[in-house]
Amino acid sequence: MKKIALIVPALMLVMAGCSKHEESAKGSTQVVAKVNGDEITVHQLNFALSKAGKIDQAQLKPASEKVLQQMVDIELLKQKALDAKLDRDPNVLQVLEATRQQLLAQAYMQKVAAKQAAPSTDDIKKFYDTHPELFSERNVYVIQEFVVKDGNQHASEIEAGISAAKTADDLGKWLKDNNYVFNANASRKAAEQLPLDLLKKLNTLKAGDTLIVRGPDALVLLFLAKVDRQPVDVEKAKPVIQQYLVNSGQQTLIKNEVAALRKEAKVEFFGDFSKLTLNNSESTVPASATPAAAKTEAPAVLPAAPAEAAPQSGHDRAIEKGLSGL
């Protein structure tokens, strides 16, 4: 399968140009290269360039030349794959079919998402006013994080024990004195870098308070070392609120469309899955497959705040798991 993994991306890149002979016959394309007689068109080159991101005008020619060289290599590899009849290999066929299904499904989702209208000025203002924790009352939090191994089993005891802690050092000392195994980490996070549910909880606290979060593998203690007020006015927030609302609306449209399709469809399961019933309670389309997937975090309104105190460490993953359960 490692060989397949190398070959298939090359084949996928040239799928868009599968009909180049027909297009050439109609005179609708311009040839920029021929590889053993097979044409590479300017349309194929432009498509490949579009996937390379924004390119400065001064760099367009060298970038085009580099991409075209890569396209020649891909064409050569594709030709050899066809000579070896790899296009008939069951594994390759399976991956190509799965890719085709994914592309078609995503294309339809993009068509559905395109129906989402831009939010009105009133919609934007309403979102701004109903989320002061993101904008008019936006804070940047300096947080000392303690991840306590097996802390969930002793959550009540820990909560009572740290209630008198005035500083992060006090909290850490109590944990050590009571023989709890933990990791500590300091971070600086702006409001928009946090999940909305967590943000609402933090916004009710003040410096010196501790928020306790039950994670799947550990108890997470978030000690607020410092809170800096850094508000954002409505004009500065407007473009990001607009995009956030569009993304959220698109996700809702897609979810509703999939739910309607499931309701109308006749779906049967067989073999080991014969007792399975269709789940109509929620969409099962992977978020990564949907266009313009709406974030579960707050919309980013300013550049990320720089790190303060200790750098991020490996146990941050445990913290993220704990916070996601709020």
Tab-separated table of N, CA, C and O in Angstrom, residues 207-308:
chain	number	residue	atom	x	y	z
A	207	ALA	N	-8.831	37.724	38.614
A	207	ALA	CA	-7.476	37.264	38.868
A	207	ALA	C	-7.402	36.674	40.277
A	207	ALA	O	-7.897	37.247	41.242
A	208	GLY	N	-6.784	35.484	40.387
A	208	GLY	CA	-6.674	34.800	41.661
A	208	GLY	C	-7.671	33.672	41.829
A	208	GLY	O	-7.545	32.858	42.749
A	209	ASP	N	-8.664	33.614	40.917
A	209	ASP	CA	-9.651	32.534	40.973
A	209	ASP	C	-9.142	31.309	40.204
A	209	ASP	O	-8.281	31.428	39.320
A	210	THR	N	-9.720	30.158	40.527
A	210	THR	CA	-9.355	28.906	39.861
A	210	THR	C	-10.596	28.238	39.306
A	210	THR	O	-11.603	28.106	40.001
A	211	LEU	N	-10.524	27.845	38.044
A	211	LEU	CA	-11.597	27.090	37.409
A	211	LEU	C	-11.176	25.625	37.335
A	211	LEU	O	-10.070	25.317	36.893
A	212	ILE	N	-12.068	24.730	37.773
A	212	ILE	CA	-11.773	23.298	37.778
A	212	ILE	C	-12.527	22.613	36.643
A	212	ILE	O	-13.739	22.765	36.513
A	213	VAL	N	-11.792	21.877	35.830
A	213	VAL	CA	-12.364	21.202	34.663
A	213	VAL	C	-12.077	19.708	34.751
A	213	VAL	O	-10.920	19.300	34.909
A	214	ARG	N	-13.106	18.902	34.647
A	214	ARG	CA	-12.931	17.445	34.644
A	214	ARG	C	-12.622	16.978	33.222
A	214	ARG	O	-13.466	17.084	32.338
A	215	GLY	N	-11.419	16.471	33.002
A	215	GLY	CA	-11.054	15.911	31.710
A	215	GLY	C	-11.224	14.408	31.723
A	215	GLY	O	-11.471	13.811	32.776
A	216	PRO	N	-11.109	13.764	30.556
A	216	PRO	CA	-11.283	12.307	30.496
A	216	PRO	C	-10.191	11.537	31.218
A	216	PRO	O	-10.424	10.449	31.738
A	217	ASP	N	-8.982	12.109	31.290
A	217	ASP	CA	-7.847	11.406	31.890
A	217	ASP	C	-7.245	12.117	33.094
A	217	ASP	O	-6.383	11.555	33.770
A	218	ALA	N	-7.683	13.339	33.344
A	218	ALA	CA	-7.072	14.109	34.430
A	218	ALA	C	-7.995	15.249	34.834
A	218	ALA	O	-8.921	15.618	34.108
A	219	LEU	N	-7.719	15.785	36.028
A	219	LEU	CA	-8.429	16.977	36.496
A	219	LEU	C	-7.574	18.183	36.134
A	219	LEU	O	-6.367	18.204	36.404
A	220	VAL	N	-8.173	19.171	35.499
A	220	VAL	CA	-7.435	20.346	35.046
A	220	VAL	C	-7.830	21.543	35.894
A	220	VAL	O	-9.013	21.881	36.014
A	221	LEU	N	-6.834	22.184	36.502
A	221	LEU	CA	-7.055	23.375	37.312
A	221	LEU	C	-6.516	24.577	36.545
A	221	LEU	O	-5.340	24.603	36.161
A	222	LEU	N	-7.362	25.553	36.287
A	222	LEU	CA	-6.961	26.758	35.558
A	222	LEU	C	-6.944	27.934	36.530
A	222	LEU	O	-7.993	28.454	36.913
A	223	PHE	N	-5.750	28.327	36.929
A	223	PHE	CA	-5.588	29.444	37.862
A	223	PHE	C	-5.397	30.731	37.063
A	223	PHE	O	-4.487	30.838	36.246
A	224	LEU	N	-6.292	31.712	37.270
A	224	LEU	CA	-6.202	32.989	36.556
A	224	LEU	C	-5.172	33.881	37.236
A	224	LEU	O	-5.445	34.496	38.272
A	225	ALA	N	-3.987	33.939	36.657
A	225	ALA	CA	-2.924	34.758	37.240
A	225	ALA	C	-3.125	36.239	36.944
A	225	ALA	O	-2.809	37.104	37.765
A	226	LYS	N	-3.687	36.524	35.768
A	226	LYS	CA	-3.845	37.926	35.363
A	226	LYS	C	-4.915	38.022	34.294
A	226	LYS	O	-5.063	37.120	33.458
A	227	VAL	N	-5.684	39.102	34.322
A	227	VAL	CA	-6.710	39.343	33.314
A	227	VAL	C	-6.531	40.755	32.779
A	227	VAL	O	-6.604	41.732	33.537
A	228	ASP	N	-6.262	40.874	31.491
A	228	ASP	CA	-6.085	42.184	30.846
A	228	ASP	C	-7.284	42.484	29.966
A	228	ASP	O	-7.631	41.689	29.091
A	229	ARG	N	-7.920	43.633	30.166
A	229	ARG	CA	-9.057	44.036	29.330
A	229	ARG	C	-8.529	44.668	28.033
A	229	ARG	O	-7.797	45.657	28.068
A	230	GLN	N	-8.886	44.083	26.883
A	230	GLN	CA	-8.473	44.600	25.575
A	230	GLN	C	-9.675	44.555	24.632
A	230	GLN	O	-9.811	43.632	23.834
A	231	PRO	N	-10.575	45.522	24.738
A	231	PRO	CA	-11.803	45.513	23.934
A	231	PRO	C	-11.543	45.708	22.444
A	231	PRO	O	-10.502	46.231	22.031
A	232	VAL	N	-12.517	45.275	21.635
A	232	VAL	CA	-12.469	45.442	20.182
A	232	VAL	C	-13.760	46.137	19.764
A	232	VAL	O	-14.851	45.706	20.140
A	233	ASP	N	-13.652	47.221	18.978
A	233	ASP	CA	-14.860	47.939	18.590
A	233	ASP	C	-15.581	47.224	17.449
A	233	ASP	O	-15.030	46.332	16.794
A	234	VAL	N	-16.821	47.618	17.210
A	234	VAL	CA	-17.682	46.910	16.272
A	234	VAL	C	-17.154	46.980	14.841
A	234	VAL	O	-17.298	46.019	14.066
A	235	GLU	N	-16.540	48.081	14.453
A	235	GLU	CA	-16.030	48.219	13.088
A	235	GLU	C	-14.883	47.250	12.821
A	235	GLU	O	-14.790	46.658	11.756
A	236	LYS	N	-14.013	47.097	13.801
A	236	LYS	CA	-12.891	46.181	13.646
A	236	LYS	C	-13.371	44.732	13.642
A	236	LYS	O	-12.805	43.863	12.978
A	237	ALA	N	-14.436	44.471	14.409
A	237	ALA	CA	-14.953	43.112	14.525
A	237	ALA	C	-15.844	42.719	13.358
A	237	ALA	O	-16.052	41.529	13.112
A	238	LYS	N	-16.372	43.687	12.622
A	238	LYS	CA	-17.377	43.431	11.598
A	238	LYS	C	-16.985	42.367	10.578
A	238	LYS	O	-17.757	41.414	10.344
A	239	PRO	N	-15.812	42.445	9.927
A	239	PRO	CA	-15.496	41.445	8.891
A	239	PRO	C	-15.380	40.021	9.424
A	239	PRO	O	-15.798	39.071	8.767
A	240	VAL	N	-14.824	39.869	10.639
A	240	VAL	CA	-14.676	38.509	11.162
A	240	VAL	C	-16.010	37.952	11.654
A	240	VAL	O	-16.263	36.748	11.548
A	241	ILE	N	-16.866	38.822	12.185
A	241	ILE	CA	-18.200	38.369	12.582
A	241	ILE	C	-18.976	37.936	11.340
A	241	ILE	O	-19.659	36.905	11.344
A	242	GLN	N	-18.854	38.719	10.279
A	242	GLN	CA	-19.547	38.384	9.033
A	242	GLN	C	-19.129	37.011	8.529
A	242	GLN	O	-19.971	36.177	8.187
A	243	GLN	N	-17.823	36.745	8.491
A	243	GLN	CA	-17.339	35.455	8.007
A	243	GLN	C	-17.764	34.328	8.933
A	243	GLN	O	-18.130	33.234	8.488
A	244	TYR	N	-17.715	34.591	10.239
A	244	TYR	CA	-18.116	33.573	11.208
A	244	TYR	C	-19.586	33.199	11.029
A	244	TYR	O	-19.944	32.019	11.037
A	245	LEU	N	-20.440	34.205	10.830
A	245	LEU	CA	-21.867	33.939	10.647
A	245	LEU	C	-22.134	33.214	9.329
A	245	LEU	O	-23.009	32.346	9.250
A	246	VAL	N	-21.403	33.580	8.288
A	246	VAL	CA	-21.551	32.887	7.000
A	246	VAL	C	-21.165	31.419	7.149
A	246	VAL	O	-21.881	30.517	6.710
A	247	ASN	N	-20.008	31.152	7.781
A	247	ASN	CA	-19.555	29.777	7.979
A	247	ASN	C	-20.563	28.974	8.798
A	247	ASN	O	-20.874	27.820	8.472
A	248	SER	N	-21.067	29.589	9.856
A	248	SER	CA	-22.039	28.895	10.710
A	248	SER	C	-23.318	28.598	9.936
A	248	SER	O	-23.893	27.509	10.057
A	249	GLY	N	-23.758	29.577	9.138
A	249	GLY	CA	-24.957	29.372	8.329
A	249	GLY	C	-24.769	28.284	7.301
A	249	GLY	O	-25.683	27.480	7.051
A	250	GLN	N	-23.595	28.224	6.693
A	250	GLN	CA	-23.309	27.179	5.711
A	250	GLN	C	-23.326	25.803	6.362
A	250	GLN	O	-23.866	24.847	5.792
A	251	GLN	N	-22.756	25.713	7.556
A	251	GLN	CA	-22.769	24.439	8.260
A	251	GLN	C	-24.193	23.988	8.571
A	251	GLN	O	-24.522	22.804	8.465
A	252	THR	N	-25.039	24.929	8.924
A	252	THR	CA	-26.440	24.607	9.218
A	252	THR	C	-27.160	24.136	7.955
A	252	THR	O	-27.924	23.162	7.978
A	253	LEU	N	-26.920	24.814	6.838
A	253	LEU	CA	-27.528	24.412	5.570
A	253	LEU	C	-27.123	22.989	5.190
A	253	LEU	O	-27.961	22.173	4.781
A	254	ILE	N	-25.844	22.696	5.319
A	254	ILE	CA	-25.340	21.371	4.961
A	254	ILE	C	-25.922	20.310	5.881
A	254	ILE	O	-26.362	19.243	5.439
A	255	LYS	N	-25.951	20.595	7.174
A	255	LYS	CA	-26.497	19.644	8.144
A	255	LYS	C	-27.963	19.352	7.849
A	255	LYS	O	-28.402	18.195	7.863
A	256	ASN	N	-28.723	20.406	7.548
A	256	ASN	CA	-30.150	20.224	7.248
A	256	ASN	C	-30.353	19.450	5.947
A	256	ASN	O	-31.275	18.642	5.826
A	257	GLU	N	-29.486	19.721	4.964
A	257	GLU	CA	-29.594	19.026	3.684
A	257	GLU	C	-29.322	17.537	3.854
A	257	GLU	O	-30.052	16.693	3.317
A	258	VAL	N	-28.273	17.202	4.598
A	258	VAL	CA	-27.942	15.793	4.824
A	258	VAL	C	-29.063	15.107	5.599
A	258	VAL	O	-29.431	13.964	5.305
A	259	ALA	N	-29.621	15.812	6.592
A	259	ALA	CA	-30.721	15.245	7.370
A	259	ALA	C	-31.931	14.960	6.480
A	259	ALA	O	-32.584	13.915	6.599
A	260	ALA	N	-32.227	15.894	5.549
A	260	ALA	CA	-33.356	15.700	4.640
A	260	ALA	C	-33.105	14.541	3.686
A	260	ALA	O	-34.010	13.736	3.403
A	261	LEU	N	-31.874	14.425	3.185
A	261	LEU	CA	-31.533	13.325	2.281
A	261	LEU	C	-31.645	11.976	2.990
A	261	LEU	O	-32.126	10.996	2.421
A	262	ARG	N	-31.191	11.933	4.231
A	262	ARG	CA	-31.287	10.695	5.005
A	262	ARG	C	-32.748	10.304	5.226
A	262	ARG	O	-33.096	9.125	5.187
A	263	LYS	N	-33.585	11.298	5.488
A	263	LYS	CA	-34.997	11.036	5.761
A	263	LYS	C	-35.699	10.477	4.531
A	263	LYS	O	-36.582	9.614	4.637
A	264	GLU	N	-35.320	10.951	3.353
A	264	GLU	CA	-35.974	10.534	2.111
A	264	GLU	C	-35.398	9.245	1.536
A	264	GLU	O	-36.048	8.562	0.736
A	265	ALA	N	-34.185	8.902	1.931
A	265	ALA	CA	-33.480	7.782	1.308
A	265	ALA	C	-33.954	6.427	1.852
A	265	ALA	O	-34.429	6.319	2.987
A	266	LYS	N	-33.805	5.409	1.016
A	266	LYS	CA	-34.021	4.034	1.444
A	266	LYS	C	-32.646	3.411	1.642
A	266	LYS	O	-31.902	3.171	0.693
A	267	VAL	N	-32.286	3.187	2.905
A	267	VAL	CA	-30.964	2.666	3.233
A	267	VAL	C	-31.119	1.319	3.936
A	267	VAL	O	-31.880	1.198	4.894
A	268	GLU	N	-30.396	0.317	3.449
A	268	GLU	CA	-30.446	-1.020	4.038
A	268	GLU	C	-29.040	-1.444	4.440
A	268	GLU	O	-28.066	-1.132	3.748
A	269	PHE	N	-28.927	-2.153	5.547
A	269	PHE	CA	-27.642	-2.653	6.025
A	269	PHE	C	-27.663	-4.184	5.988
A	269	PHE	O	-28.690	-4.810	6.246
A	270	PHE	N	-26.501	-4.768	5.700
A	270	PHE	CA	-26.424	-6.213	5.531
A	270	PHE	C	-25.272	-6.804	6.335
A	270	PHE	O	-24.412	-6.092	6.854
A	271	GLY	N	-25.240	-8.133	6.400
A	271	GLY	CA	-24.151	-8.850	7.062
A	271	GLY	C	-24.064	-8.509	8.540
A	271	GLY	O	-25.063	-8.503	9.260
A	272	ASP	N	-22.845	-8.214	8.982
A	272	ASP	CA	-22.616	-7.882	10.385
A	272	ASP	C	-23.338	-6.605	10.801
A	272	ASP	O	-23.472	-6.318	11.993
A	273	PHE	N	-23.779	-5.814	9.820
A	273	PHE	CA	-24.436	-4.544	10.123
A	273	PHE	C	-25.946	-4.605	9.892
A	273	PHE	O	-26.613	-3.578	9.809
A	274	SER	N	-26.489	-5.810	9.785
A	274	SER	CA	-27.907	-5.968	9.455
A	274	SER	C	-28.841	-5.371	10.503
A	274	SER	O	-29.972	-5.005	10.194
A	275	LYS	N	-28.365	-5.268	11.746
A	275	LYS	CA	-29.207	-4.708	12.812
A	275	LYS	C	-29.014	-3.194	12.981
A	275	LYS	O	-29.665	-2.566	13.814
A	276	LEU	N	-28.129	-2.639	12.180
A	276	LEU	CA	-27.869	-1.202	12.280
A	276	LEU	C	-29.020	-0.408	11.684
A	276	LEU	O	-29.572	-0.777	10.642
A	277	THR	N	-29.406	0.659	12.343
A	277	THR	CA	-30.449	1.542	11.827
A	277	THR	C	-29.833	2.893	11.494
A	277	THR	O	-28.835	3.311	12.094
A	278	LEU	N	-30.426	3.585	10.556
A	278	LEU	CA	-29.898	4.866	10.109
A	278	LEU	C	-30.057	5.911	11.204
A	278	LEU	O	-31.135	6.087	11.768
A	279	ASN	N	-28.967	6.580	11.514
A	279	ASN	CA	-28.982	7.609	12.553
A	279	ASN	C	-29.393	8.943	11.938
A	279	ASN	O	-28.624	9.566	11.218
A	280	ASN	N	-30.620	9.352	12.212
A	280	ASN	CA	-31.124	10.613	11.661
A	280	ASN	C	-31.052	11.760	12.650
A	280	ASN	O	-31.531	12.858	12.385
A	281	SER	N	-30.437	11.512	13.816
A	281	SER	CA	-30.405	12.555	14.841
A	281	SER	C	-29.366	13.622	14.561
A	281	SER	O	-29.464	14.743	15.027
A	282	GLU	N	-28.331	13.270	13.781
A	282	GLU	CA	-27.295	14.245	13.480
A	282	GLU	C	-26.561	13.860	12.207
A	282	GLU	O	-26.583	12.722	11.775
A	283	SER	N	-25.912	14.878	11.611
A	283	SER	CA	-25.141	14.624	10.400
A	283	SER	C	-23.875	13.857	10.740
A	283	SER	O	-23.232	14.107	11.745
A	284	THR	N	-23.521	12.895	9.877
A	284	THR	CA	-22.296	12.134	10.099
A	284	THR	C	-21.219	12.522	9.088
A	284	THR	O	-20.203	11.848	8.982
A	285	VAL	N	-21.436	13.592	8.336
A	285	VAL	CA	-20.436	14.062	7.381
A	285	VAL	C	-19.250	14.607	8.160
A	285	VAL	O	-19.422	15.474	9.022
A	286	PRO	N	-18.018	14.114	7.925
A	286	PRO	CA	-16.852	14.628	8.656
A	286	PRO	C	-16.695	16.123	8.457
A	286	PRO	O	-16.872	16.640	7.348
A	287	ALA	N	-16.382	16.837	9.541
A	287	ALA	CA	-16.232	18.296	9.451
A	287	ALA	C	-15.148	18.686	8.465
A	287	ALA	O	-15.242	19.694	7.773
A	288	SER	N	-14.103	17.850	8.358
A	288	SER	CA	-12.998	18.157	7.445
A	288	SER	C	-13.412	18.091	5.990
A	288	SER	O	-12.730	18.605	5.118
A	289	ALA	N	-14.548	17.434	5.731
A	289	ALA	CA	-14.994	17.281	4.348
A	289	ALA	C	-15.939	18.396	3.921
A	289	ALA	O	-16.267	18.509	2.749
A	290	THR	N	-16.365	19.211	4.869
A	290	THR	CA	-17.335	20.250	4.550
A	290	THR	C	-16.641	21.548	4.200
A	290	THR	O	-15.599	21.875	4.750
A	291	PRO	N	-17.203	22.331	3.267
A	291	PRO	CA	-16.580	23.590	2.886
A	291	PRO	C	-16.756	24.636	3.961
A	291	PRO	O	-17.797	24.736	4.592
A	292	ALA	N	-15.720	25.436	4.168
A	292	ALA	CA	-15.782	26.550	5.113
A	292	ALA	C	-16.337	26.114	6.461
A	292	ALA	O	-17.267	26.692	6.993
A	293	ALA	N	-15.751	25.050	7.022
A	293	ALA	CA	-16.266	24.512	8.280
A	293	ALA	C	-16.223	25.555	9.377
A	293	ALA	O	-15.211	26.193	9.614
A	294	ALA	N	-17.364	25.759	10.030
A	294	ALA	CA	-17.451	26.748	11.101
A	294	ALA	C	-16.665	26.262	12.307
A	294	ALA	O	-16.724	25.102	12.679
A	295	LYS	N	-15.935	27.153	12.926
A	295	LYS	CA	-15.159	26.794	14.091
A	295	LYS	C	-16.044	26.662	15.320
A	295	LYS	O	-17.029	27.363	15.457
A	296	THR	N	-15.644	25.767	16.222
A	296	THR	CA	-16.343	25.677	17.492
A	296	THR	C	-15.793	26.717	18.457
A	296	THR	O	-16.412	27.026	19.453
A	297	GLU	N	-14.605	27.253	18.148
A	297	GLU	CA	-14.050	28.304	18.972
A	297	GLU	C	-14.643	29.645	18.553
A	297	GLU	O	-15.306	29.773	17.526
A	298	ALA	N	-14.363	30.647	19.360
A	298	ALA	CA	-14.824	31.983	19.030
A	298	ALA	C	-14.106	32.492	17.788
A	298	ALA	O	-12.991	32.071	17.500
A	299	PRO	N	-14.730	33.398	17.018
A	299	PRO	CA	-14.047	33.945	15.841
A	299	PRO	C	-12.830	34.745	16.240
A	299	PRO	O	-12.864	35.527	17.180
A	300	ALA	N	-11.722	34.545	15.535
A	300	ALA	CA	-10.485	35.255	15.860
A	300	ALA	C	-10.590	36.703	15.401
A	300	ALA	O	-10.760	36.981	14.229
A	301	VAL	N	-10.506	37.620	16.342
A	301	VAL	CA	-10.660	39.035	16.000
A	301	VAL	C	-9.340	39.784	15.996
A	301	VAL	O	-9.238	40.872	15.447
A	302	LEU	N	-8.327	39.227	16.634
A	302	LEU	CA	-7.021	39.848	16.686
A	302	LEU	C	-5.947	38.777	16.573
A	302	LEU	O	-6.229	37.597	16.808
A	303	PRO	N	-4.693	39.153	16.228
A	303	PRO	CA	-3.627	38.159	16.201
A	303	PRO	C	-3.497	37.475	17.554
A	303	PRO	O	-3.773	38.066	18.589
A	304	ALA	N	-3.082	36.230	17.540
A	304	ALA	CA	-2.947	35.472	18.780
A	304	ALA	C	-2.010	36.168	19.744
A	304	ALA	O	-0.981	36.723	19.356
A	305	ALA	N	-2.385	36.170	21.010
A	305	ALA	CA	-1.553	36.793	22.025
A	305	ALA	C	-0.264	36.003	22.182
A	305	ALA	O	-0.265	34.779	22.107
A	306	PRO	N	0.886	36.684	22.389
A	306	PRO	CA	2.149	35.976	22.544
A	306	PRO	C	2.176	35.161	23.829
A	306	PRO	O	1.513	35.485	24.806
A	307	ALA	N	2.972	34.103	23.824
A	307	ALA	CA	3.084	33.256	25.010
A	307	ALA	C	3.763	34.024	26.122
A	307	ALA	O	4.607	34.881	25.894
A	308	GLU	N	3.358	33.719	27.355
A	308	GLU	CA	3.966	34.347	28.513
A	308	GLU	C	4.341	33.258	29.496
A	308	GLU	O	3.640	32.272	29.649
